Short mmCIF file of C-alpha atoms and ligand atoms in Angstrom, two decimals:
data_model
loop_
_atom_site.label_atom_id
_atom_site.label_comp_id
_atom_site.label_asym_id
_atom_site.label_seq_id
_atom_site.Cartn_x
_atom_site.Cartn_y
_atom_site.Cartn_z
CA MET A 1 -25.65 -19.97 2.34
CA ILE A 2 -24.79 -17.10 4.70
CA THR A 3 -22.99 -18.14 7.90
CA LEU A 4 -22.98 -15.84 10.90
CA ALA A 5 -20.58 -16.38 13.86
CA LEU A 6 -21.91 -15.38 17.27
CA SER A 7 -20.89 -16.00 20.87
CA LYS A 8 -23.28 -17.15 23.58
CA GLY A 9 -24.29 -14.80 26.38
CA ARG A 10 -24.65 -11.03 26.18
CA ILE A 11 -23.74 -10.62 22.51
CA PHE A 12 -26.14 -13.35 21.42
CA GLU A 13 -29.03 -11.89 23.42
CA ASP A 14 -28.42 -8.34 22.20
CA THR A 15 -28.15 -9.59 18.61
CA LEU A 16 -31.52 -11.38 18.50
CA PRO A 17 -33.57 -8.16 18.01
CA LEU A 18 -31.24 -7.09 15.17
CA LEU A 19 -31.58 -10.48 13.48
CA LYS A 20 -35.34 -10.25 13.85
CA ALA A 21 -35.29 -6.87 12.11
CA ALA A 22 -33.46 -8.60 9.26
CA GLY A 23 -36.20 -11.27 9.16
CA ILE A 24 -33.93 -13.89 10.72
CA GLU A 25 -35.04 -16.06 13.65
CA VAL A 26 -32.67 -18.56 15.26
CA LEU A 27 -34.50 -21.87 15.76
CA ASP A 28 -32.54 -23.13 18.81
CA ASP A 29 -31.59 -21.47 22.09
CA PRO A 30 -27.78 -21.82 22.40
CA GLU A 31 -28.04 -21.73 26.22
CA LYS A 32 -30.19 -24.90 26.12
CA SER A 33 -29.11 -26.72 22.99
CA ARG A 34 -25.75 -28.42 22.62
CA LYS A 35 -25.78 -27.76 18.90
CA LEU A 36 -23.01 -25.46 17.67
CA ILE A 37 -24.47 -24.83 14.22
CA LEU A 38 -27.96 -23.40 14.54
CA ALA A 39 -30.55 -23.27 11.80
CA THR A 40 -32.70 -20.19 11.26
CA ASN A 41 -36.14 -19.68 9.74
CA LEU A 42 -34.31 -18.86 6.48
CA PRO A 43 -32.95 -22.02 4.80
CA ASP A 44 -29.89 -20.13 3.50
CA VAL A 45 -28.84 -18.47 6.80
CA ARG A 46 -27.18 -20.34 9.67
CA VAL A 47 -25.49 -19.34 12.93
CA LEU A 48 -22.24 -20.72 14.40
CA VAL A 49 -21.94 -20.60 18.18
CA VAL A 50 -18.25 -19.97 18.96
CA ARG A 51 -16.14 -18.57 21.81
CA ALA A 52 -16.30 -14.76 21.87
CA THR A 53 -12.56 -14.49 21.24
CA ASP A 54 -12.81 -16.84 18.24
CA VAL A 55 -15.43 -14.82 16.30
CA PRO A 56 -12.86 -12.69 14.35
CA THR A 57 -10.86 -15.83 13.53
CA TYR A 58 -13.87 -17.63 12.02
CA VAL A 59 -14.74 -14.58 9.92
CA GLN A 60 -11.14 -13.87 8.87
CA TYR A 61 -10.61 -17.43 7.60
CA GLY A 62 -14.02 -17.61 5.93
CA GLY A 63 -15.47 -20.23 8.30
CA ALA A 64 -18.21 -17.64 8.70
CA ASP A 65 -19.19 -14.86 6.29
CA MET A 66 -20.03 -12.42 9.06
CA GLY A 67 -19.88 -12.17 12.82
CA ILE A 68 -20.53 -9.94 15.80
CA THR A 69 -17.68 -9.20 18.16
CA GLY A 70 -16.66 -6.72 20.84
CA LYS A 71 -14.29 -3.93 19.81
CA ASP A 72 -12.01 -5.24 22.60
CA THR A 73 -11.77 -8.65 20.93
CA LEU A 74 -11.29 -7.09 17.51
CA LEU A 75 -8.46 -4.82 18.66
CA GLU A 76 -6.68 -7.75 20.33
CA HIS A 77 -7.12 -9.99 17.32
CA GLY A 78 -6.40 -7.42 14.61
CA SER A 79 -8.78 -6.61 11.77
CA GLN A 80 -6.88 -8.00 8.77
CA GLY A 81 -9.26 -9.17 6.01
CA LEU A 82 -12.27 -7.92 7.92
CA TYR A 83 -14.74 -5.29 6.78
CA GLN A 84 -16.40 -3.46 9.69
CA PRO A 85 -19.56 -1.83 8.37
CA LEU A 86 -21.43 -1.15 11.62
CA ASP A 87 -21.06 -0.29 15.28
CA LEU A 88 -24.08 -2.15 16.65
CA GLN A 89 -24.08 -0.24 19.97
CA ILE A 90 -24.68 -3.47 21.92
CA ALA A 91 -22.84 -5.18 24.81
CA LYS A 92 -21.47 -1.77 25.80
CA CYS A 93 -18.78 -1.41 28.44
CA ARG A 94 -15.39 0.22 28.80
CA ILE A 95 -11.86 -1.04 29.08
CA SER A 96 -10.08 0.39 32.08
CA VAL A 97 -7.07 0.19 34.34
CA ALA A 98 -7.89 -0.87 37.91
CA ALA A 99 -5.70 -1.16 40.99
CA ARG A 100 -5.90 -1.61 44.75
CA ALA A 101 -7.13 1.50 46.53
CA ASP A 102 -3.80 1.78 48.34
CA PHE A 103 -1.78 1.74 45.10
CA ASP A 104 -0.45 5.15 44.01
CA TYR A 105 -1.33 4.86 40.32
CA ALA A 106 -0.74 8.55 39.51
CA ASN A 107 2.83 8.21 40.68
CA ALA A 108 3.29 4.82 39.02
CA VAL A 109 2.42 6.09 35.51
CA ARG A 110 5.01 8.85 35.40
CA GLN A 111 6.97 8.92 32.14
CA GLY A 112 9.74 6.38 32.31
CA ALA A 113 8.26 4.49 35.26
CA ARG A 114 7.73 0.72 35.25
CA LEU A 115 4.41 -0.99 35.91
CA LYS A 116 3.34 -4.63 36.19
CA ILE A 117 -0.04 -5.22 34.48
CA ALA A 118 -2.11 -8.43 34.45
CA THR A 119 -4.58 -8.67 31.60
CA LYS A 120 -6.25 -10.67 28.88
CA TYR A 121 -5.77 -7.55 26.67
CA VAL A 122 -2.02 -7.48 26.09
CA ALA A 123 -2.12 -5.69 22.71
CA ILE A 124 -4.47 -2.94 23.93
CA SER A 125 -2.45 -2.52 27.15
CA ARG A 126 0.90 -2.44 25.37
CA GLU A 127 -0.26 0.32 23.04
CA PHE A 128 -1.99 2.34 25.75
CA PHE A 129 1.03 2.45 28.05
CA ALA A 130 3.54 2.87 25.20
CA ASN A 131 1.67 6.05 24.20
CA LYS A 132 2.14 7.33 27.74
CA GLY A 133 5.84 6.46 27.71
CA VAL A 134 5.36 4.04 30.61
CA HIS A 135 7.24 0.73 30.61
CA VAL A 136 4.97 -2.23 31.34
CA ASP A 137 5.61 -5.83 32.19
CA LEU A 138 2.53 -7.63 30.89
CA ILE A 139 1.25 -10.82 32.49
CA LYS A 140 -1.23 -12.60 30.25
CA LEU A 141 -4.27 -14.07 32.03
CA TYR A 142 -7.43 -15.61 30.60
CA GLY A 143 -9.89 -14.62 33.33
CA SER A 144 -10.37 -13.50 36.95
CA MET A 145 -7.74 -10.77 36.42
CA GLU A 146 -9.01 -9.05 39.60
CA ILE A 147 -7.08 -11.51 41.74
CA ALA A 148 -3.62 -10.54 40.45
CA PRO A 149 -3.21 -7.21 42.32
CA LEU A 150 -4.73 -8.75 45.46
CA VAL A 151 -2.04 -11.42 45.68
CA GLY A 152 0.79 -9.07 44.71
CA MET A 153 1.34 -10.55 41.27
CA ALA A 154 0.64 -7.25 39.46
CA ASP A 155 0.32 -3.54 40.27
CA ALA A 156 -2.84 -3.17 38.22
CA ILE A 157 -5.13 -4.89 35.72
CA VAL A 158 -6.61 -3.89 32.39
CA ASP A 159 -10.12 -5.31 32.02
CA LEU A 160 -13.67 -4.61 30.90
CA VAL A 161 -15.92 -2.75 33.31
CA SER A 162 -19.62 -2.27 33.00
CA THR A 163 -21.38 -1.67 36.34
CA GLY A 164 -18.14 -1.70 38.34
CA ASN A 165 -19.59 -4.31 40.72
CA THR A 166 -16.87 -6.88 40.02
CA LEU A 167 -14.11 -4.37 40.83
CA ARG A 168 -15.89 -3.20 44.00
CA ALA A 169 -16.46 -6.77 45.20
CA ASN A 170 -12.70 -7.33 44.90
CA HIS A 171 -11.64 -4.04 46.51
CA LEU A 172 -10.23 -2.61 43.29
CA VAL A 173 -10.63 0.94 42.01
CA GLU A 174 -10.97 2.02 38.39
CA VAL A 175 -8.01 4.39 38.04
CA GLU A 176 -8.12 5.21 34.33
CA GLN A 177 -10.47 4.55 31.41
CA ILE A 178 -8.80 3.42 28.20
CA MET A 179 -11.75 3.41 25.79
CA GLU A 180 -15.46 2.81 25.32
CA ILE A 181 -16.36 -0.63 23.96
CA SER A 182 -19.34 -1.86 21.97
CA SER A 183 -19.89 -4.71 19.53
CA ARG A 184 -19.20 -4.49 15.80
CA LEU A 185 -20.53 -6.30 12.79
CA ILE A 186 -17.60 -7.82 10.91
CA VAL A 187 -17.69 -9.27 7.41
CA ASN A 188 -15.20 -11.41 5.50
CA GLN A 189 -13.98 -9.19 2.65
CA ALA A 190 -13.95 -12.00 0.07
CA ALA A 191 -17.46 -13.11 1.08
CA LEU A 192 -18.67 -9.55 0.67
CA LYS A 193 -17.57 -9.66 -2.97
CA LEU A 194 -18.92 -13.15 -3.72
CA LYS A 195 -22.24 -12.86 -1.84
CA ARG A 196 -22.73 -9.12 -2.08
CA GLU A 197 -26.54 -9.04 -2.30
CA PRO A 198 -27.57 -11.25 0.64
CA ILE A 199 -24.83 -9.78 2.86
CA ARG A 200 -25.80 -6.19 1.93
CA LYS A 201 -29.41 -7.04 2.76
CA ILE A 202 -28.44 -8.10 6.29
CA ILE A 203 -26.14 -5.08 6.83
CA ASP A 204 -28.89 -2.71 5.64
CA ALA A 205 -31.52 -4.36 7.88
CA PHE A 206 -29.20 -4.05 10.89
CA ALA A 207 -28.47 -0.40 10.04
CA CYS A 208 -32.20 0.26 9.74
CA ALA A 209 -32.92 -1.39 13.11
CA LEU A 210 -30.19 0.74 14.73
CA ALA A 211 -31.65 3.93 13.33
CA VAL A 212 -34.98 3.24 15.07
CA PRO A 213 -34.76 4.68 18.59
CA ALA A 214 -35.19 2.00 21.28
O1 PRT B 301 -16.82 -16.10 28.61
P1 PRT B 301 -15.82 -16.53 27.56
O2 PRT B 301 -14.47 -16.78 28.13
O3 PRT B 301 -16.32 -17.56 26.61
O4 PRT B 301 -15.60 -15.28 26.60
P2 PRT B 301 -15.75 -13.77 26.96
O5 PRT B 301 -15.66 -13.52 28.43
O6 PRT B 301 -14.82 -13.03 26.05
O7 PRT B 301 -17.23 -13.54 26.45
P3 PRT B 301 -18.41 -12.71 27.07
O8 PRT B 301 -19.65 -13.25 26.43
O9 PRT B 301 -18.31 -12.70 28.57
O10 PRT B 301 -18.11 -11.24 26.54
C1 PRT B 301 -18.23 -10.98 25.18
C2 PRT B 301 -18.11 -9.48 24.96
O11 PRT B 301 -19.10 -8.77 25.68
C3 PRT B 301 -16.80 -8.84 25.40
O12 PRT B 301 -15.77 -9.07 24.45
C4 PRT B 301 -17.22 -7.36 25.46
O13 PRT B 301 -17.10 -6.75 24.19
C5 PRT B 301 -18.70 -7.44 25.86
N1 PRT B 301 -18.94 -7.06 27.27
C6 PRT B 301 -19.75 -6.04 27.66
C7 PRT B 301 -18.42 -7.60 28.38
C8 PRT B 301 -18.92 -6.86 29.48
N2 PRT B 301 -19.75 -5.91 28.99
C9 PRT B 301 -18.52 -7.23 30.82
N3 PRT B 301 -18.94 -6.57 31.77
N4 PRT B 301 -17.60 -8.66 28.58
C10 PRT B 301 -17.24 -8.99 29.82
N5 PRT B 301 -17.65 -8.32 30.95
C11 PRT B 301 -17.12 -8.83 32.26
C12 PRT B 301 -15.77 -8.19 32.64
O14 PRT B 301 -14.70 -8.90 32.03
C13 PRT B 301 -15.74 -8.34 34.15
O15 PRT B 301 -15.33 -9.62 34.56
O16 PRT B 301 -17.97 -8.54 33.34
C14 PRT B 301 -17.20 -8.17 34.48
C15 PRT B 301 -17.41 -6.73 34.84
O17 PRT B 301 -18.75 -6.40 34.87
P4 PRT B 301 -19.27 -5.38 35.98
O18 PRT B 301 -20.70 -5.11 35.58
O19 PRT B 301 -19.17 -6.08 37.29
O20 PRT B 301 -18.42 -4.13 35.91
MG1 MG B 302 -17.01 -14.16 29.94
#
């Protein structure tokens, strides 16, 4: 049995064509079904529907053999015990710093300055600002980060941006891009040794599908 951990929403949708290329069809729609373990057309392949942030955990502990997760999630979680064979080029976005338009970010990120950042991405933020020599007080949030600068709780946020509509709707400005984000295929290193052939087959099919221009 090969178990694949996926999250609902954008990653799931973008993954379906890749699965299809590997000859795998998921039999239930996770947006409609309440099932968390989904069967596929292949009797020895199943899909776990987990929270996006839990995908690396399932794969690391062997609850799933493989999974698909954003680079953002992977960097926050750490990649211990995980083999990362492919950048799937799906669910693309960027991770950026955003602040109120009236906030003087350029002045605030001088070497040795101090900045209050609200984010779900504390590890990524800590490293980014440490490399700049800027001291940061990090406030961990789990969502709706955009509110924090508006109510004076933080100077800026670090969050994912794709169209920029969410920032605009909340009167925030993207002041610096940290990195480009896309989703990665991750594989449990022990599973790769024990189930080498079927896992290799899936990795190769995904790689093949990626090589075909959309
Ligand atoms: O929703 P839940 O709390 O269960 O988990 P999650 O929010 O981590 O999952 P999900 O499915 O929303 O995101 C999964 C992955 O998709 C992320 O880890 C990213 O790798 C990737 N991804 C790509 C994005 C976006 N684009 C994105 N735009 N994830 C989130 N967003 C959000 C962003 O946080 C912000 O609130 O969309 C908003 C910004 O979008 P724009 O278009 O308004 O700029
Ligand atoms: Mg979400």
